[in-house]
Short mmCIF file of C-alpha atoms in Angstrom, two decimals:
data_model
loop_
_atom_site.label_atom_id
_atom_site.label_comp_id
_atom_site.label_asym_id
_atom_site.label_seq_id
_atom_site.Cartn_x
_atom_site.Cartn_y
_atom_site.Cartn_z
CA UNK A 1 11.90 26.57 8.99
CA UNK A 2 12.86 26.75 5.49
CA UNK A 3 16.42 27.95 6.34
CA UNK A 4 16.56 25.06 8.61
CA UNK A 5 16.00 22.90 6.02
CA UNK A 6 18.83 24.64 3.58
CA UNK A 7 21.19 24.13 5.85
CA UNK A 8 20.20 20.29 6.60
CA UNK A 9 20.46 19.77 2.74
CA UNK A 10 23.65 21.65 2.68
CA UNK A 11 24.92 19.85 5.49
CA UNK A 12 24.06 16.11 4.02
CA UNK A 13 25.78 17.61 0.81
CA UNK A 14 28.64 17.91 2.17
CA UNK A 15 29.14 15.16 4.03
CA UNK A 16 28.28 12.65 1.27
CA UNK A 17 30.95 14.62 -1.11
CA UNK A 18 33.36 14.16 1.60
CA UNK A 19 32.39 10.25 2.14
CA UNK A 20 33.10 9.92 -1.47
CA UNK A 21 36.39 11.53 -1.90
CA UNK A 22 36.93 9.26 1.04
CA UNK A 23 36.28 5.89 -0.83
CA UNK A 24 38.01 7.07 -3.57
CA UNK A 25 41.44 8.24 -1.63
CA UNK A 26 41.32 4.76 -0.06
CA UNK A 27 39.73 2.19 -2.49
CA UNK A 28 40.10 2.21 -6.27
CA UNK A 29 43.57 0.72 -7.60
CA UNK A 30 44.57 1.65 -11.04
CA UNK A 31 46.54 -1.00 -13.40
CA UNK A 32 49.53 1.53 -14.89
CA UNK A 33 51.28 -1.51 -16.24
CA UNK A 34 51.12 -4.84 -18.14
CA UNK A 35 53.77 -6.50 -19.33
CA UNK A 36 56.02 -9.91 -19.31
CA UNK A 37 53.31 -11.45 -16.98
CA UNK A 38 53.50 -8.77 -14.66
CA UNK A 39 50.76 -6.26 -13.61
CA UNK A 40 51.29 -3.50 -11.64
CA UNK A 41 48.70 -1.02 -9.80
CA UNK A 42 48.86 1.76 -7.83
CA UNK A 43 46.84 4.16 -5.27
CA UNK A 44 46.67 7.24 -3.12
CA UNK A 45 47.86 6.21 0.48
CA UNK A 46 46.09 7.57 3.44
CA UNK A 47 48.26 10.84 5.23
CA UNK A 48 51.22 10.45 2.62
CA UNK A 49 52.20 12.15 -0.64
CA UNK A 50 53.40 9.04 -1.79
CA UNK A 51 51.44 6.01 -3.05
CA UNK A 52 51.11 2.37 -2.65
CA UNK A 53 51.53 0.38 -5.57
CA UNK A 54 51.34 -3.51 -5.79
CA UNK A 55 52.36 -5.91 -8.50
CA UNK A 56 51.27 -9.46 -8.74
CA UNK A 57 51.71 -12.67 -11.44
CA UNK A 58 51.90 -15.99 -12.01
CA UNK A 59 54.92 -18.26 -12.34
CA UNK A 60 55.41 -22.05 -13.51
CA UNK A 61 57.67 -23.21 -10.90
CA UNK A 62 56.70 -25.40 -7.75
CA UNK A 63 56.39 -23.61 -4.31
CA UNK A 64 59.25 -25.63 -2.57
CA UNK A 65 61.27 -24.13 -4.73
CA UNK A 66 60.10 -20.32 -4.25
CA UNK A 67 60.91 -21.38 -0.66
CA UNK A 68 64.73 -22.12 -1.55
CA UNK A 69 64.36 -18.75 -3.11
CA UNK A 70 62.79 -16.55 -0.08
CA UNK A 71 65.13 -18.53 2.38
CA UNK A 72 68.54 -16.61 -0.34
CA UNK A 73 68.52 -13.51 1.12
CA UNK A 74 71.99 -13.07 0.05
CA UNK A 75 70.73 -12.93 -3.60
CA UNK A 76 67.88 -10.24 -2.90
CA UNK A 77 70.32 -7.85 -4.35
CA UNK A 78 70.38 -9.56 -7.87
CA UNK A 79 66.68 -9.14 -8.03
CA UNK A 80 65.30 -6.60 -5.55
CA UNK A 81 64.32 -3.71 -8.52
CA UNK A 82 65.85 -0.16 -8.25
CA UNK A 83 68.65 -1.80 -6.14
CA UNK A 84 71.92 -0.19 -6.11
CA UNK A 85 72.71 -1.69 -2.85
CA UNK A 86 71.01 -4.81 -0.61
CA UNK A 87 72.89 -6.50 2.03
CA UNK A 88 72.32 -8.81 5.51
CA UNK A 89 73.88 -6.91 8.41
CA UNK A 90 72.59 -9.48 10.89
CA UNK A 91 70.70 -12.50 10.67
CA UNK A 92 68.51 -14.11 13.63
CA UNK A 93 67.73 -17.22 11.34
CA UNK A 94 66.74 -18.21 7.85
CA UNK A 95 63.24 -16.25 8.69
CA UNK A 96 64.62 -13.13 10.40
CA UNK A 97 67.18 -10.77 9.51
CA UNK A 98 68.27 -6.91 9.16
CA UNK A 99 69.31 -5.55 5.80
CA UNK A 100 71.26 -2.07 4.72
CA UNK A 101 69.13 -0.98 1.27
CA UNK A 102 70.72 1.92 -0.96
CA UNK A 103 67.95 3.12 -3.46
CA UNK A 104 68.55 3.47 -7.21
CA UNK A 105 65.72 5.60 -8.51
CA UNK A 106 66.88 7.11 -11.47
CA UNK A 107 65.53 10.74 -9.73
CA UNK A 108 66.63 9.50 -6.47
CA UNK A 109 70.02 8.06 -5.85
CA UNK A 110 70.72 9.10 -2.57
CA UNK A 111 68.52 7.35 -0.03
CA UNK A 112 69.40 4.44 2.05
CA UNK A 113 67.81 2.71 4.90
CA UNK A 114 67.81 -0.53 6.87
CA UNK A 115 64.75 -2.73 7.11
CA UNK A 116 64.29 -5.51 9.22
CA UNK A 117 62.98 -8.58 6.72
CA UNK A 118 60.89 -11.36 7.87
CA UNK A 119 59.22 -14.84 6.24
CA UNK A 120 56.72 -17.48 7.26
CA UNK A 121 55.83 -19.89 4.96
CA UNK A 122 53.92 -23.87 5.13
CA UNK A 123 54.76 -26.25 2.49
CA UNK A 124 51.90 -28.39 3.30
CA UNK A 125 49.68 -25.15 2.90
CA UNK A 126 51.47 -23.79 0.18
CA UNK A 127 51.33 -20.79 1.47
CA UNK A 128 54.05 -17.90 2.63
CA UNK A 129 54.83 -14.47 3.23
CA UNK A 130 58.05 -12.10 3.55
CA UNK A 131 57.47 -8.77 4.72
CA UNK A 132 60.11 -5.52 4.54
CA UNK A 133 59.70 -2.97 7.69
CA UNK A 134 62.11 -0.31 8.13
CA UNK A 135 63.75 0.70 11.37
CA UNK A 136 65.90 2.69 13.45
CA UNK A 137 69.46 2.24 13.06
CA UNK A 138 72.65 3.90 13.03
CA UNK A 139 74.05 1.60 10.65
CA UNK A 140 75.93 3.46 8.47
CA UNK A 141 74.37 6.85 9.63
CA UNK A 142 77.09 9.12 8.13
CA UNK A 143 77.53 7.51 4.55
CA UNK A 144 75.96 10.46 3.04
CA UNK A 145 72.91 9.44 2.20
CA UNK A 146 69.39 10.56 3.19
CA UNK A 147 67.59 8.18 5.82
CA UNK A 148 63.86 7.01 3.98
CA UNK A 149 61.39 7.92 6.88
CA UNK A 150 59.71 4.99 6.27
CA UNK A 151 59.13 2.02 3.99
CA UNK A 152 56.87 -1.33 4.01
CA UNK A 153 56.51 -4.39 2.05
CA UNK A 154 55.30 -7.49 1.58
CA UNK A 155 55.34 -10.09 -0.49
CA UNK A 156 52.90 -12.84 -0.69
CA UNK A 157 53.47 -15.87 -2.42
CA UNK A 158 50.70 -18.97 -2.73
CA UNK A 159 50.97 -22.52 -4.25
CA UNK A 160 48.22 -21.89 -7.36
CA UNK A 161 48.60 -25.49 -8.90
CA UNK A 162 51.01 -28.06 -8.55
CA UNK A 163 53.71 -26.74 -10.71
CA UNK A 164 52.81 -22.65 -10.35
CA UNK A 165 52.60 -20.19 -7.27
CA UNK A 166 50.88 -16.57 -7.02
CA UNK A 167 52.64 -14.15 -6.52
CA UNK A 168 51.50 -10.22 -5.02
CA UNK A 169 54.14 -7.87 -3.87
CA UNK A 170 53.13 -4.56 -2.11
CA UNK A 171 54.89 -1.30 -1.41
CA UNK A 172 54.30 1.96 0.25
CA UNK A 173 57.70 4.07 1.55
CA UNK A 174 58.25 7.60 2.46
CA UNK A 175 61.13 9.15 0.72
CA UNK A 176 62.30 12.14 2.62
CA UNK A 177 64.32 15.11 0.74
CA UNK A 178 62.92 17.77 -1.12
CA UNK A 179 61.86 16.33 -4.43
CA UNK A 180 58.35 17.13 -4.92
CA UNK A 181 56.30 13.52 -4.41
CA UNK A 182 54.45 13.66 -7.97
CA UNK A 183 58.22 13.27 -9.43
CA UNK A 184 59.05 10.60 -6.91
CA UNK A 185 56.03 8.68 -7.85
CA UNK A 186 56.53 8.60 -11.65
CA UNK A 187 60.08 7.23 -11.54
CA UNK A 188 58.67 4.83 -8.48
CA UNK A 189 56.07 2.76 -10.58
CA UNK A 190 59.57 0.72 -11.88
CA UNK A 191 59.73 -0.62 -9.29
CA UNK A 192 57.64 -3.25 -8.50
CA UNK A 193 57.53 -4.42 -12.18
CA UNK A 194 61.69 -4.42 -12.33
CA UNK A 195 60.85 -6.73 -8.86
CA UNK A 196 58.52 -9.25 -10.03
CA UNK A 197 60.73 -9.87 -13.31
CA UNK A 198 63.35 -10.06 -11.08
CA UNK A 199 62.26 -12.43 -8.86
CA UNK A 200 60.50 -14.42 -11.69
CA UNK A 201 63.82 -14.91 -13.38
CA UNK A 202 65.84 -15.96 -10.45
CA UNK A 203 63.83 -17.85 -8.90
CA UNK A 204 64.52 -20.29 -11.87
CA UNK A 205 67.91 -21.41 -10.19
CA UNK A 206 69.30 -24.88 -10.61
CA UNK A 207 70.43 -24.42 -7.04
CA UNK A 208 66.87 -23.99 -5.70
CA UNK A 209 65.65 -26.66 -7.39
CA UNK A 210 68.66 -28.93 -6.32
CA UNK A 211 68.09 -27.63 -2.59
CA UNK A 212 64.41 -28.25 -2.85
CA UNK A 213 64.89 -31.77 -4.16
CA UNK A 214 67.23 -32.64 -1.47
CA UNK A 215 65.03 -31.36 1.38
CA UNK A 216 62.25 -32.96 0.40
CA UNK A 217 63.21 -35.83 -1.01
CA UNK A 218 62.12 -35.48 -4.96
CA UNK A 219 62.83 -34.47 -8.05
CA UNK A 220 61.70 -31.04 -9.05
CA UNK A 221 61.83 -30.30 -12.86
CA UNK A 222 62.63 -27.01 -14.40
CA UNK A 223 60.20 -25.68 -16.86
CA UNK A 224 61.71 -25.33 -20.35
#
């Protein structure tokens, strides 16, 4: 009887230190940067080596306009962070189109990949989304590159007040290669800080705000 009971204890034991590791690998996020209005977190992420991070901020600017800046896909490349390459290779409309990505990690500058990129957004909501999914293509399969496995993203962006959005942008990819994972993930945590100044700087266009304004029929200021 009183082994019985050992082993009951034992058992429970072991499954509450296993619950916990649990909660841990999938819940707390830790803050490893905070700078220029930018914060930046980041996680273990369930069955990968690799973690998740997210970044997220505030900026003054009115959410017609971030529209005029999601809908410039052509321009993800002057803003997109750790970016040595970012091109449309076919678009479906303003919401839907496939994209050939060259990483610049400074300990990985040899993976490519092509992602299929998609938005949604309601102006009268003030809400919108873009989300970054890789797939299978043999879109420039031979350049000599190594294929990322896997990557997705997504960017949400909300209208906060009249004049300022929200903005959260998450990110979990599988490199591929041989470089041990703890190196990838130190010279990763860039890059969704590098993206959120990006996109907080060009964003700022005349042109969106000119676009904006026409669409919908006002002015839209820049903030000095």
């Amino acid at each position: 009887m009183k082994s019985r009971i050992i082993c009951c204890k034992i058992l429970l034991l072991v499954v509450f230190i296993s619950l916990q590791g649990f909660a841990g690998d999938n819940g707390t996020w830790k803050m490893i940067k905070d700078a220029r209005g930018v914060k930046v977190y980041s996680r273990p992420y369930p069955g990968s080596d690799y973690k998740e991070l997210y970044a997220d901020g505030y900026e003054v600017v009115p959410f017609e306009v971030g529209v005029e800046f999601v809908k410039d896909c052509d321009a993800y490349h002057e803003w997109y962070g750790m970016c040595k390459e970012l091109y449309v290779i076919k678009k479906y409309s303003e919401r839907e189109y496939d994209m050939y990505f060259v990483l610049d990690v400074p300990v990985v500058t040899d993976r490519d990949l092509v992602v299929k990129v998609k938005s949604w957004w309601d102006i009268e909501k003030g809400d919108g989304w873009v989300t970054i999914d890789s797939m299978k293509s043999d879109y420039k399969k031979d350049s000599g590159c190594v294929r990322m496995p896997e990557m997705h993203g997504k960017f949400t962006f909300k209208r906060y007040e009249n004049d300022k959005i929200y903005v959260k942008y998450w990110l979990h990819a599988e490199m591929g290669g041989s470089l041990p994972a703890w190196v990838v993930n130190i010279a990763a945590t860039n890059h969704p800080f590098l993206t959120a100044v990006g996109a907080k700087r060009n964003v700022h266009k005349k042109q969106y705000f000119e676009q904006a304004g026409r669409i919908h029929g006002k002015q839209f200021v820049q903030a000095e």
